[in-house]
CSV table of C-alpha atoms in Angstrom, one decimal:
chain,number,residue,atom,x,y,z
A,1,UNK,CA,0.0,0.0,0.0
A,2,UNK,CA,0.7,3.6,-0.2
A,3,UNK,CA,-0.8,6.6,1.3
A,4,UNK,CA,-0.3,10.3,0.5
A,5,UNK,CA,-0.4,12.8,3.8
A,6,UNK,CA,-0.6,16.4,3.2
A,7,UNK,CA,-0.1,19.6,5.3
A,8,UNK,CA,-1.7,22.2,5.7
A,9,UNK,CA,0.0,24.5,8.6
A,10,UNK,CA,-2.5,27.4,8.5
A,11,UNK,CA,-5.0,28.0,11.0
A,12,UNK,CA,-6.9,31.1,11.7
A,13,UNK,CA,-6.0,31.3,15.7
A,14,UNK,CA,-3.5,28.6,17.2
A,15,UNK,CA,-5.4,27.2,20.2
A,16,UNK,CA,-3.9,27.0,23.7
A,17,UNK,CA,-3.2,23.4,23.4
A,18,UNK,CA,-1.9,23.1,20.5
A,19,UNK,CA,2.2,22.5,19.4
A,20,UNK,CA,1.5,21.4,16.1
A,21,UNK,CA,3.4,23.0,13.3
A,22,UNK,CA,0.9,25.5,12.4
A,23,UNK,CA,0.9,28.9,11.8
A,24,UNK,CA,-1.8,31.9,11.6
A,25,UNK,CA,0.1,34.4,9.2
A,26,UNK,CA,-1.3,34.5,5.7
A,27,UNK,CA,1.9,34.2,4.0
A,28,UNK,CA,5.3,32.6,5.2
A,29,UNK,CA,7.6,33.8,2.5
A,30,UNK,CA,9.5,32.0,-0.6
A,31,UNK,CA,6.0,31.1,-1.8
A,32,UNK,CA,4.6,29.3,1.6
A,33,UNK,CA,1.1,31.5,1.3
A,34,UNK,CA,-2.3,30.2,1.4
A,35,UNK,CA,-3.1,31.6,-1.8
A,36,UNK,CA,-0.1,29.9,-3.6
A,37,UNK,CA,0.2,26.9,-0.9
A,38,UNK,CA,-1.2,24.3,-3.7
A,39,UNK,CA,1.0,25.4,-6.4
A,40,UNK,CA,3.8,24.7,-4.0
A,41,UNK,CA,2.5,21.2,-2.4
A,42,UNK,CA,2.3,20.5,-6.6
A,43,UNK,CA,5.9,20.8,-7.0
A,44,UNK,CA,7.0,18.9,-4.0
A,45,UNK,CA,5.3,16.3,-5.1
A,46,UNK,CA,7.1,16.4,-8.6
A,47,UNK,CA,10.1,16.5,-6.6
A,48,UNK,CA,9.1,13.8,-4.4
A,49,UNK,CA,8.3,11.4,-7.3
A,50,UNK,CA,11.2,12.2,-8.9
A,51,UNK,CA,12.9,11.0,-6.0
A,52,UNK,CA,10.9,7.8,-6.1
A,53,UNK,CA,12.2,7.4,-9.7
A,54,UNK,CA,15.3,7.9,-9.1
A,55,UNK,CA,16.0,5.6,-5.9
A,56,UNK,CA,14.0,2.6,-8.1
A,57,UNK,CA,10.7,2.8,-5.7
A,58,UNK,CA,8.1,2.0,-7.5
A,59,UNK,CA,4.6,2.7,-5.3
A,60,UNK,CA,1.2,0.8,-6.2
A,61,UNK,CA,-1.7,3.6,-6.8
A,62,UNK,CA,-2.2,5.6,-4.1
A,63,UNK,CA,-4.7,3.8,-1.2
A,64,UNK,CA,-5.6,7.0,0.7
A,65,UNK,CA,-5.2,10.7,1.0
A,66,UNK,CA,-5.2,12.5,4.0
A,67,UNK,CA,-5.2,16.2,4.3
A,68,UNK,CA,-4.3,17.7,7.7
A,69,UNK,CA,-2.6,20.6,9.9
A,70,UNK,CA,-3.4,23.1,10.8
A,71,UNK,CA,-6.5,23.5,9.0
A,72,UNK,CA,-6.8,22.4,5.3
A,73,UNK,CA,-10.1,24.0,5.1
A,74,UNK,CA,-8.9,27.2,5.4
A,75,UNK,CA,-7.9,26.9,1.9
A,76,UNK,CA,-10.2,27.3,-1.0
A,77,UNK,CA,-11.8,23.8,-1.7
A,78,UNK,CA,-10.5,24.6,-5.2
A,79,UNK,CA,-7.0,24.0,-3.8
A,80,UNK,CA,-7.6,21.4,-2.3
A,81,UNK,CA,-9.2,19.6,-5.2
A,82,UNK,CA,-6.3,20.9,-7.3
A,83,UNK,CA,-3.5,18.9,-4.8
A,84,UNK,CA,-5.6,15.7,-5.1
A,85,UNK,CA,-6.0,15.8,-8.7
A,86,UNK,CA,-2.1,16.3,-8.7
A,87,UNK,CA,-1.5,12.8,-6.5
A,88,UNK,CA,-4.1,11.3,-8.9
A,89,UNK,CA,-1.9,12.8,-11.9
A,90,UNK,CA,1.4,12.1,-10.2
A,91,UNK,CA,1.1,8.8,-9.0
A,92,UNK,CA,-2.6,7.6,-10.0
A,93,UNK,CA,-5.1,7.2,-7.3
A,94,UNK,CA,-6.9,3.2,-6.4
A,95,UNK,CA,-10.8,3.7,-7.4
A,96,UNK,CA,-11.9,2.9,-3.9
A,97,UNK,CA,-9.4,4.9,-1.9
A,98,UNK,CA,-10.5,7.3,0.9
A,99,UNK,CA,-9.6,10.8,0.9
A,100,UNK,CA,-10.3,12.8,3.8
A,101,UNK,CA,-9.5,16.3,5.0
A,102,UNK,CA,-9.8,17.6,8.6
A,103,UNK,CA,-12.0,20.3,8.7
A,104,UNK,CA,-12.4,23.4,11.5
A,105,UNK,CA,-16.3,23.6,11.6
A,106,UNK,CA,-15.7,27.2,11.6
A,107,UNK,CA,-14.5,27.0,7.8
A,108,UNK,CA,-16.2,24.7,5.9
A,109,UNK,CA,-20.4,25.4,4.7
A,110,UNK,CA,-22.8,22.8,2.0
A,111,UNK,CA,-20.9,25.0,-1.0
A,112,UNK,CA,-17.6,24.3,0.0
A,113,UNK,CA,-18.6,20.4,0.8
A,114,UNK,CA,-20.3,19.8,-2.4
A,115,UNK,CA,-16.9,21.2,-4.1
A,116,UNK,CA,-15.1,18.5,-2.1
A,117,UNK,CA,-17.0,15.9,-2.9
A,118,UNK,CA,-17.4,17.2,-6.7
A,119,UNK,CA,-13.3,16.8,-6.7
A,120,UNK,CA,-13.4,13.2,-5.5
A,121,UNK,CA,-13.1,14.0,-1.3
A,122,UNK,CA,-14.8,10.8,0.2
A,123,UNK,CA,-14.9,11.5,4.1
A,124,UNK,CA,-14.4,14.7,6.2
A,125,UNK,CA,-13.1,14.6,10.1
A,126,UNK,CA,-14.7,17.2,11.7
A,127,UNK,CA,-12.4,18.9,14.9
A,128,UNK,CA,-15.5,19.0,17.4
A,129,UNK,CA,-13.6,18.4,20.4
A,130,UNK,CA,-15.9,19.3,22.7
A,131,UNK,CA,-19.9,19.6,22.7
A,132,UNK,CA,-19.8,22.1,26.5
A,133,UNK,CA,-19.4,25.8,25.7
A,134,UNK,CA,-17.2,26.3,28.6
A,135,UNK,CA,-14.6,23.2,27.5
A,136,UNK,CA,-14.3,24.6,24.2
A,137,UNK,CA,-13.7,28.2,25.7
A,138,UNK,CA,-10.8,26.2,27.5
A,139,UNK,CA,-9.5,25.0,24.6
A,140,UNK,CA,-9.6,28.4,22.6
A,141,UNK,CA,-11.7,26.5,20.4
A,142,UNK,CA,-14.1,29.6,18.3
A,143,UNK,CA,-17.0,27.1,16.6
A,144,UNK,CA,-20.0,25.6,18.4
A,145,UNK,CA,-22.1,22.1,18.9
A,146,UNK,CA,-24.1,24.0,16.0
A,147,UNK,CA,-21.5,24.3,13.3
A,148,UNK,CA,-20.7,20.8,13.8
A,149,UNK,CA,-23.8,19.2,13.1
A,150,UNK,CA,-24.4,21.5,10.1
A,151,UNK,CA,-21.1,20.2,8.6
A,152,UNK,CA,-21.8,16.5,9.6
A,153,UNK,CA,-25.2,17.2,7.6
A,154,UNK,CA,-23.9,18.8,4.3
A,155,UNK,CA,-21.5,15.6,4.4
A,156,UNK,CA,-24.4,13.1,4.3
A,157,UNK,CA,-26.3,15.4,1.9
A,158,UNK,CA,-23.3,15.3,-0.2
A,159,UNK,CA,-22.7,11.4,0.1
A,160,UNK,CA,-19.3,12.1,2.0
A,161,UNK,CA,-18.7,9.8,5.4
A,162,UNK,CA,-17.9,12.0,8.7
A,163,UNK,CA,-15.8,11.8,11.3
A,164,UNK,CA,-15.7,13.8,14.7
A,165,UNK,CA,-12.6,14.0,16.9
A,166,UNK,CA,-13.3,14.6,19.9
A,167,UNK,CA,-10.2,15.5,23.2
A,168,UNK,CA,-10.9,14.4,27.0
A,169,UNK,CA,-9.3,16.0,29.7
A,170,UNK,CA,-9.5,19.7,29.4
A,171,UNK,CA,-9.4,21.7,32.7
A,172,UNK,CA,-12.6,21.8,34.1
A,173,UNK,CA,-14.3,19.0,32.1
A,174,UNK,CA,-16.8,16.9,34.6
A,175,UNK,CA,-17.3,13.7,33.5
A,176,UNK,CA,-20.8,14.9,32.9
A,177,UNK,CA,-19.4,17.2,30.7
A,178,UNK,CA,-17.8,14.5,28.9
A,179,UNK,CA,-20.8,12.4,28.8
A,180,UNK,CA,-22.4,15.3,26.9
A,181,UNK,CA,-19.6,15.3,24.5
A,182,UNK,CA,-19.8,11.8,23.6
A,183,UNK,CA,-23.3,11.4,23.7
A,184,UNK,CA,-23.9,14.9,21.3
A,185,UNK,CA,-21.2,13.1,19.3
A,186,UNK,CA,-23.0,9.2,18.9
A,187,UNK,CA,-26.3,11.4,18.3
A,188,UNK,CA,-24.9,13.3,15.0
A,189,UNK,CA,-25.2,9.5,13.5
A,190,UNK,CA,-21.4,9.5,12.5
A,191,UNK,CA,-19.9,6.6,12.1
A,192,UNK,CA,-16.8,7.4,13.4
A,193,UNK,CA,-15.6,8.7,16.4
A,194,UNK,CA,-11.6,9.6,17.5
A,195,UNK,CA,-11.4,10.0,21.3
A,196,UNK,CA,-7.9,11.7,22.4
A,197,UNK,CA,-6.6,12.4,26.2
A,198,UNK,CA,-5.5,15.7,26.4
A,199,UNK,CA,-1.7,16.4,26.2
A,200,UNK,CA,-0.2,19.8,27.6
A,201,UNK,CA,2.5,20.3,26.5
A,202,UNK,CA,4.9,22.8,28.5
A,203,UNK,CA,5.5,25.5,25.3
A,204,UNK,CA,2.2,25.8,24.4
A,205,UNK,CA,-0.9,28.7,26.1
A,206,UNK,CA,-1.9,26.2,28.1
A,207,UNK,CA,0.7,24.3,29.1
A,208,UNK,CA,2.1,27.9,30.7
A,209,UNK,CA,-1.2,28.3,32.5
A,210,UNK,CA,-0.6,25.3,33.7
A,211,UNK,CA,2.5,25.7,35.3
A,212,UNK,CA,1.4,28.8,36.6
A,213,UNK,CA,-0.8,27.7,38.5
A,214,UNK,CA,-4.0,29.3,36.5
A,215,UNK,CA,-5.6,26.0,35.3
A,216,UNK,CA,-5.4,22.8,37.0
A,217,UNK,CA,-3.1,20.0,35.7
A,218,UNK,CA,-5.2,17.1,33.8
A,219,UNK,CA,-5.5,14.4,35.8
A,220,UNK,CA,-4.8,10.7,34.9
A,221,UNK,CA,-7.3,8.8,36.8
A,222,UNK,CA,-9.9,11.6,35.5
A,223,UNK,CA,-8.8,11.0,32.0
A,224,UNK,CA,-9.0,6.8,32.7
A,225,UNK,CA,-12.5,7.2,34.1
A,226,UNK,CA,-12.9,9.3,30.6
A,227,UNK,CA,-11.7,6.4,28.8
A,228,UNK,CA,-13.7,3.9,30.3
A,229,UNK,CA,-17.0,6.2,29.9
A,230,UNK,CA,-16.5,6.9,26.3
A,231,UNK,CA,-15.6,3.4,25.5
A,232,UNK,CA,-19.0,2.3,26.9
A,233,UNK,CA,-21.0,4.8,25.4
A,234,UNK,CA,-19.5,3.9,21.9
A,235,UNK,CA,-20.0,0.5,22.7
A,236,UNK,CA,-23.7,0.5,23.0
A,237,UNK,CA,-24.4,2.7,20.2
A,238,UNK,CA,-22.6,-0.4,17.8
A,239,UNK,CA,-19.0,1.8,17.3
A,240,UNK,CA,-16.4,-0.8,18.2
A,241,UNK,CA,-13.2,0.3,19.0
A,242,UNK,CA,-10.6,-0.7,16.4
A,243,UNK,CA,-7.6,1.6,17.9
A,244,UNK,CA,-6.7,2.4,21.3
A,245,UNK,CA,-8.2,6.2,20.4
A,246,UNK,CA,-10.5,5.4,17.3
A,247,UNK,CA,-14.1,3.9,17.7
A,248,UNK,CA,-16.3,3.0,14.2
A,249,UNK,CA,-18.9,0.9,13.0
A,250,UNK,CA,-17.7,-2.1,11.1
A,251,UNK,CA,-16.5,-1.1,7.4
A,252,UNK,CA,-15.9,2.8,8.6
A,253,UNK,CA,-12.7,2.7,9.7
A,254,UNK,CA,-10.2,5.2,8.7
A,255,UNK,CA,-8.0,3.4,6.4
A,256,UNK,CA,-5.5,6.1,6.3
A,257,UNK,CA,-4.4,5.9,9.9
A,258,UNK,CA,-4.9,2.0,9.6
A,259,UNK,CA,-2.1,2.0,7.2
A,260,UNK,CA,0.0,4.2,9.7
A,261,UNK,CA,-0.6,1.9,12.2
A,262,UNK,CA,0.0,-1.5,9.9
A,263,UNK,CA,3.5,0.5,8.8
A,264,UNK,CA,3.1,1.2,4.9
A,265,UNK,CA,4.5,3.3,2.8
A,266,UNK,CA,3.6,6.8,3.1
A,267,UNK,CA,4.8,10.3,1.8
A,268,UNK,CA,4.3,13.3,3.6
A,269,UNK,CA,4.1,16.5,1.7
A,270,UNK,CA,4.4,20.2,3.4
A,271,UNK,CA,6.6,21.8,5.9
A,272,UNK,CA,7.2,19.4,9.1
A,273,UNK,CA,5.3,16.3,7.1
A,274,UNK,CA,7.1,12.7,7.6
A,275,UNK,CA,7.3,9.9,5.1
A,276,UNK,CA,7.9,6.5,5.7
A,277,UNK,CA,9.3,3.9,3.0
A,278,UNK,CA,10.0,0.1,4.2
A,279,UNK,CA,12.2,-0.4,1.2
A,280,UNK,CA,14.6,2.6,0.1
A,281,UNK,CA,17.6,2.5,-1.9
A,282,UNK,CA,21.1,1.4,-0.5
A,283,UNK,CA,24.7,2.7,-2.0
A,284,UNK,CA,27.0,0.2,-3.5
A,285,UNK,CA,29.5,1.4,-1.3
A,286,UNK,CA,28.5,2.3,2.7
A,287,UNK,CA,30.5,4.7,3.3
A,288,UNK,CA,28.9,6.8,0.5
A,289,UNK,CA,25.6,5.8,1.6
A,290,UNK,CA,24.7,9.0,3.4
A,291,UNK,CA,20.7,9.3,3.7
A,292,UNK,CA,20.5,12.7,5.5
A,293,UNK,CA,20.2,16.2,4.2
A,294,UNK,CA,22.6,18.8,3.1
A,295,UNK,CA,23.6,21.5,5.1
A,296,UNK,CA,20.8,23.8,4.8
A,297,UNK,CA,18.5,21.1,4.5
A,298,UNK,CA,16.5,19.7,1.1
A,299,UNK,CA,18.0,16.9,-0.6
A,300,UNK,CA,18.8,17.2,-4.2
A,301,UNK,CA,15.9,15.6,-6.4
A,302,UNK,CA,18.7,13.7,-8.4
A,303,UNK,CA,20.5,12.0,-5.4
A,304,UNK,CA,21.6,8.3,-6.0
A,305,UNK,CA,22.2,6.3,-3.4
A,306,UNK,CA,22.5,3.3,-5.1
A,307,UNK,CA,20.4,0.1,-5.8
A,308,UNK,CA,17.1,-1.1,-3.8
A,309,UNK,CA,17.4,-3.5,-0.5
A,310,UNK,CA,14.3,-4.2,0.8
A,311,UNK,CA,16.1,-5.0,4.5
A,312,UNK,CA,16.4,-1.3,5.0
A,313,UNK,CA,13.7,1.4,5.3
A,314,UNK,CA,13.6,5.0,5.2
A,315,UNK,CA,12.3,7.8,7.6
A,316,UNK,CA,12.4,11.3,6.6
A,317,UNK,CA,10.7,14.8,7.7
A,318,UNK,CA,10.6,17.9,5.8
A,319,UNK,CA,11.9,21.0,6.3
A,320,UNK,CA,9.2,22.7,9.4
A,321,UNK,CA,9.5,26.5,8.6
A,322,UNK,CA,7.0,27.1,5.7
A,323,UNK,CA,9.7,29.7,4.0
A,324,UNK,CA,12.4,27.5,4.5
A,325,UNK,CA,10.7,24.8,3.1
A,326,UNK,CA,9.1,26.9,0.2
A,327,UNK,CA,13.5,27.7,-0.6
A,328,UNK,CA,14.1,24.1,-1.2
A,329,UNK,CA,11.5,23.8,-3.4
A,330,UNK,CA,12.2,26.6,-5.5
A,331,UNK,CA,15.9,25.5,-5.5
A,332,UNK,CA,14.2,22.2,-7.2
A,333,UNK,CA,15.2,19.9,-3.8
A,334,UNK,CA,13.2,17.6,-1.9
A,335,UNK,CA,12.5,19.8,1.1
A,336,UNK,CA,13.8,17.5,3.6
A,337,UNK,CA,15.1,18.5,6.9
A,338,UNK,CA,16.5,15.4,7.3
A,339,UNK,CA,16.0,11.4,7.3
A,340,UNK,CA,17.2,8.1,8.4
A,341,UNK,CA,17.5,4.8,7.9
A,342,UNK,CA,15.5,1.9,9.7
A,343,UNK,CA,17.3,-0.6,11.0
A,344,UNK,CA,15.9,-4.2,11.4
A,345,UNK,CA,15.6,-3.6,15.7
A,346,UNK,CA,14.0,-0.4,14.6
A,347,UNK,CA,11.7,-1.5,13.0
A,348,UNK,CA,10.9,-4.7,15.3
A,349,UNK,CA,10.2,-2.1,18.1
A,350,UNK,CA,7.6,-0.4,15.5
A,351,UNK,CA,6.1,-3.3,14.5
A,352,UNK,CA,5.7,-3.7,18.8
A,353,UNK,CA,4.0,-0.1,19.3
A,354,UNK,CA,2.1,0.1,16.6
A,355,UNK,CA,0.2,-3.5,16.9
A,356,UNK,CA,-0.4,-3.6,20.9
A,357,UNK,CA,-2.7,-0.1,18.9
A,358,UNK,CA,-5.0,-2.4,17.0
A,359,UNK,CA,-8.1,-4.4,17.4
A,360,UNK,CA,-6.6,-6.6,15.0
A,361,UNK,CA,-3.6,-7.4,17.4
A,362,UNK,CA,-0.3,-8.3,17.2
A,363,UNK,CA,0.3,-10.8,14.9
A,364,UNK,CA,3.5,-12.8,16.7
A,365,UNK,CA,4.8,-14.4,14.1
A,366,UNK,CA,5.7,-11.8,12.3
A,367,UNK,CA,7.2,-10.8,15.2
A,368,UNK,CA,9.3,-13.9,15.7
A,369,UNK,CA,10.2,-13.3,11.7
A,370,UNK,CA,11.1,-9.6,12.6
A,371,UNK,CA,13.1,-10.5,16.0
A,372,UNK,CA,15.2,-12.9,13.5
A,373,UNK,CA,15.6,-10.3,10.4
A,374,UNK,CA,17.0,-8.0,13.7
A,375,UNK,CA,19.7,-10.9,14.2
A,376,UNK,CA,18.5,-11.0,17.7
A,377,UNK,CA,18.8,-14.6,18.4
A,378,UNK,CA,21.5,-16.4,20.4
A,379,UNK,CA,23.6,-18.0,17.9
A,380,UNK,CA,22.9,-18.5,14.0
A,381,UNK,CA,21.7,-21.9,14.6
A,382,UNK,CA,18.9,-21.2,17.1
A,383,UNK,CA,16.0,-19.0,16.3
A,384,UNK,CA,14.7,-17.0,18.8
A,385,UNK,CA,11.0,-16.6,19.7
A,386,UNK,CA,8.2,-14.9,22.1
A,387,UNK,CA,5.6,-17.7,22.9
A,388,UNK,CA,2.1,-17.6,24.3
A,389,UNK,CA,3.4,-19.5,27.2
A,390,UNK,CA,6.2,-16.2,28.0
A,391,UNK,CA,3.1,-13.9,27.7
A,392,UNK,CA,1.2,-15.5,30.2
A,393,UNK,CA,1.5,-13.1,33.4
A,394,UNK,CA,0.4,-10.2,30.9
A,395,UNK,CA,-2.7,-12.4,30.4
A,396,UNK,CA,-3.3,-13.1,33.7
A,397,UNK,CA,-2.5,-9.8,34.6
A,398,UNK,CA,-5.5,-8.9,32.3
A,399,UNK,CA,-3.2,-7.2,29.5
A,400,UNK,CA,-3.3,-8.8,26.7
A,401,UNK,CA,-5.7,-12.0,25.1
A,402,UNK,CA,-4.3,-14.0,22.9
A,403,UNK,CA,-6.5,-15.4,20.1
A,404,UNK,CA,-6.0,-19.2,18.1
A,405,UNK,CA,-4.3,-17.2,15.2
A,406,UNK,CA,-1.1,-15.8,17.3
A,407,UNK,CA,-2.5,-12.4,17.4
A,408,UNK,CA,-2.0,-10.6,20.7
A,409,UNK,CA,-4.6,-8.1,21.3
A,410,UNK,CA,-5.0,-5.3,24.2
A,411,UNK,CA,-7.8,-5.6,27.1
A,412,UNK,CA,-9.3,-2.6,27.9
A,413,UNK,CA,-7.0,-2.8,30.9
A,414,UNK,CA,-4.1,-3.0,28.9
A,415,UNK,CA,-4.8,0.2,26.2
A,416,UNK,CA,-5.7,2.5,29.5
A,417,UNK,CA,-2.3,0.8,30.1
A,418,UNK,CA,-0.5,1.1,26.4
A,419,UNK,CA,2.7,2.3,27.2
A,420,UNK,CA,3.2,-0.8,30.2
A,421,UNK,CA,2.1,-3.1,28.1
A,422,UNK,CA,4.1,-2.4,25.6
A,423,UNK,CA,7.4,-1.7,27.5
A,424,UNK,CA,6.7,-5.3,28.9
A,425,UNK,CA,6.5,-6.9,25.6
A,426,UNK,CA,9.7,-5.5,24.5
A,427,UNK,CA,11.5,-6.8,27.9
A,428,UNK,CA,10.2,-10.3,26.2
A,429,UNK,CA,11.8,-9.7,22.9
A,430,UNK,CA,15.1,-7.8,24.6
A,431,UNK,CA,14.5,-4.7,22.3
């Protein structure tokens, strides 16, 4: 598979919660404006296919498109539809992908929705957050409960699936509050739901509030009640969770982050974007092999590094300053701040996050495949392997299940306990 992300870093305010890499000026220099911001996403992916070309990658049509930010929809649909008929030109787009964008309820209104889903759009993920005035206020969010079920209603008119994301958490949020959320959120009919504990970070509005003393510090057991609450209201409205933070009814799941979470190939396009390639293009000789950025950052479009070995993979982020970024691409270079390569443990511990995620579970024999490719085990001879029988106090515990097929799925224990579980699992493999 492969999956195209996008970003869009303009927003019209930056909320207090916020550290993404967004930004509310209307134009960033060297061509990073929201009236030209297409035209430039256009070239980088030129640049980016080029790239492709070059290193002998050679990507099946493109599975899903995800636009996010900041807030795509502060962009003229038009532009939008214009970078999505670019992939589809570029690279050639599956019939039955998905394409989403994020949308600020604030932004969007039935014209501009019909014009998505006129350009080929097929969902919209609505940033409702909260459904409690005074929550929202918290969060310096600006749109209400109202704009959110007139967007989620233009998107059924216009035959486009919604999404609502909704964060737990917040300063001040009740659990009744939260119940209100959720419950305002099952009742818009959507058939998916993303549930996210609030994280404060310390550079951010609020995280400064926080440490001075001005809002209260979120709470862990409040946020695990949160979880527990949310899970069950989901539950008995038929939305089954299928990721620790993602709830939807059978056949709705967002197949973009799915293919985050099952570790395809990806490329990230616009300033602070990452891409993610499990096989990427080796040199002949190592000590030429270097898979970083110049100084300056951007790589040159016409790099070689060589032939393809599919034992390696590729990580790489672009350049975060929008003019910065814009410079590499209008000195015709990949706008990469930098990138690395995945080494087989690497990618054994990613293959160990991401799946202790999933409904689906962790499928342990790929595992014990992956621990092996890692050259983990204790002599050449003798392959090394996690069995059901080492996982045992996990299941006891009331972690983990582990189902017929080898696939080790989280309890609702163990996802309010992710990062244990996972830490635990990787004492097992010795990562």
């Amino acid at each position: 598979m492969f999956e195209v992300y996008i970003h869009v870093p303009f927003c019209l305010r930056r909320c207090g919660y916020c550290d993404f890499n967004t930004y509310t000026a209307t134009d960033l220099g060297a061509g990073a404006s929201r009236g030209n911001y297409a035209n430039m996403v256009i070239r980088e992916m030129k640049l980016t296919k080029q790239w492709q070309l070059d290193h002998g990658i050679a990507e099946p049509p493109v599975s899903t498109v995800f636009f996010g930010g900041g807030t795509p929809t502060i962009l003229a649909a038009r532009d939008l539809v214009a970078m999505l008929d670019a992939v589809r030109k570029i690279w050639s787009i599956a019939p039955d992908a998905e394409i989403t964008t994020e949308a600020n309820p604030d932004t969007v209104n039935e014209y501009y929705i019909n014009e998505l889903a006129a350009g080929g759009f097929t969902r919209v993920s609505f940033g409702m957050q909260s459904a409690v005035p005074h929550v929202l206020k918290t969060l310096d969010r600006t749109h209400t409960p109202a704009n959110v079920a007139a967007g989620v209603n233009a998107a059924n008119k216009a035959g486009l699936r919604s999404s609502v994301d909704l964060i737990y958490g917040a300063p001040g949020e009740s659990l009744d509050d939260w119940r209100t959320s959720v419950t305002t959120a099952i009742d818009l009919g959507v058939n998916h739901i993303s549930a996210y504990a609030l994280t404060v970070e310390p550079t951010t509005k609020m995280g400064r509030q926080i440490a001075a003393g001005t809002l209260p510090k979120p709470n862990d057991d409040d946020e695990a009640a949160k979880y527990e609450i949310a899970d069950d209201l989901f539950a008995a409205a038929g939305l089954e969770w299928y990721e620790v933070s993602n709830w939807a009814r059978p056949g709705y799941e967002s197949q973009h982050n799915l293919g985050y979470w099952r570790n395809v190939d990806w490329a990230g396009l616009g300033p602070g974007a990452h891409s993610h390639y499990n096989a990427v293009t080796e040199a002949d000789h190592p000590q030429s092999a270097s898979l970083t950025a110049p100084a300056g950052g951007g790589c040159p479009a016409d790099a070689g590094l060589g032939v393809v070995s599919v034992s390696h993979g590729l990580r790489s982020w672009d350049i975060a300053h929008p003019r910065l970024w814009g410079t590499a691409i209008n000195e015709n270079r990949v706008p990469w701040a930098d990138s690395e390569t995945i080494t087989p443990e690497e990618n054994l511990e990613e293959l160990i996050m991401l799946g202790l995620r999933l409904h689906e579970g962790l499928d342990l024999d790929r595992i014990n495949r992956a621990i092996n490719d890692a050259g983990m085990s204790s002599t050449p001879q003798t392959l090394r392997t996690v069995s059901v029988d080492q996982l045992a106090p996990m299941i006891s515990e009331g972690l983990i299940t582990v189902s017929d097929n080898h696939r080790v799925v989280p309890t609702r224990r163990g996802r309010l306990l992710n990062d244990a579980v996972i830490e635990q699992f990787f004492d097992f493999v010795g990562v």
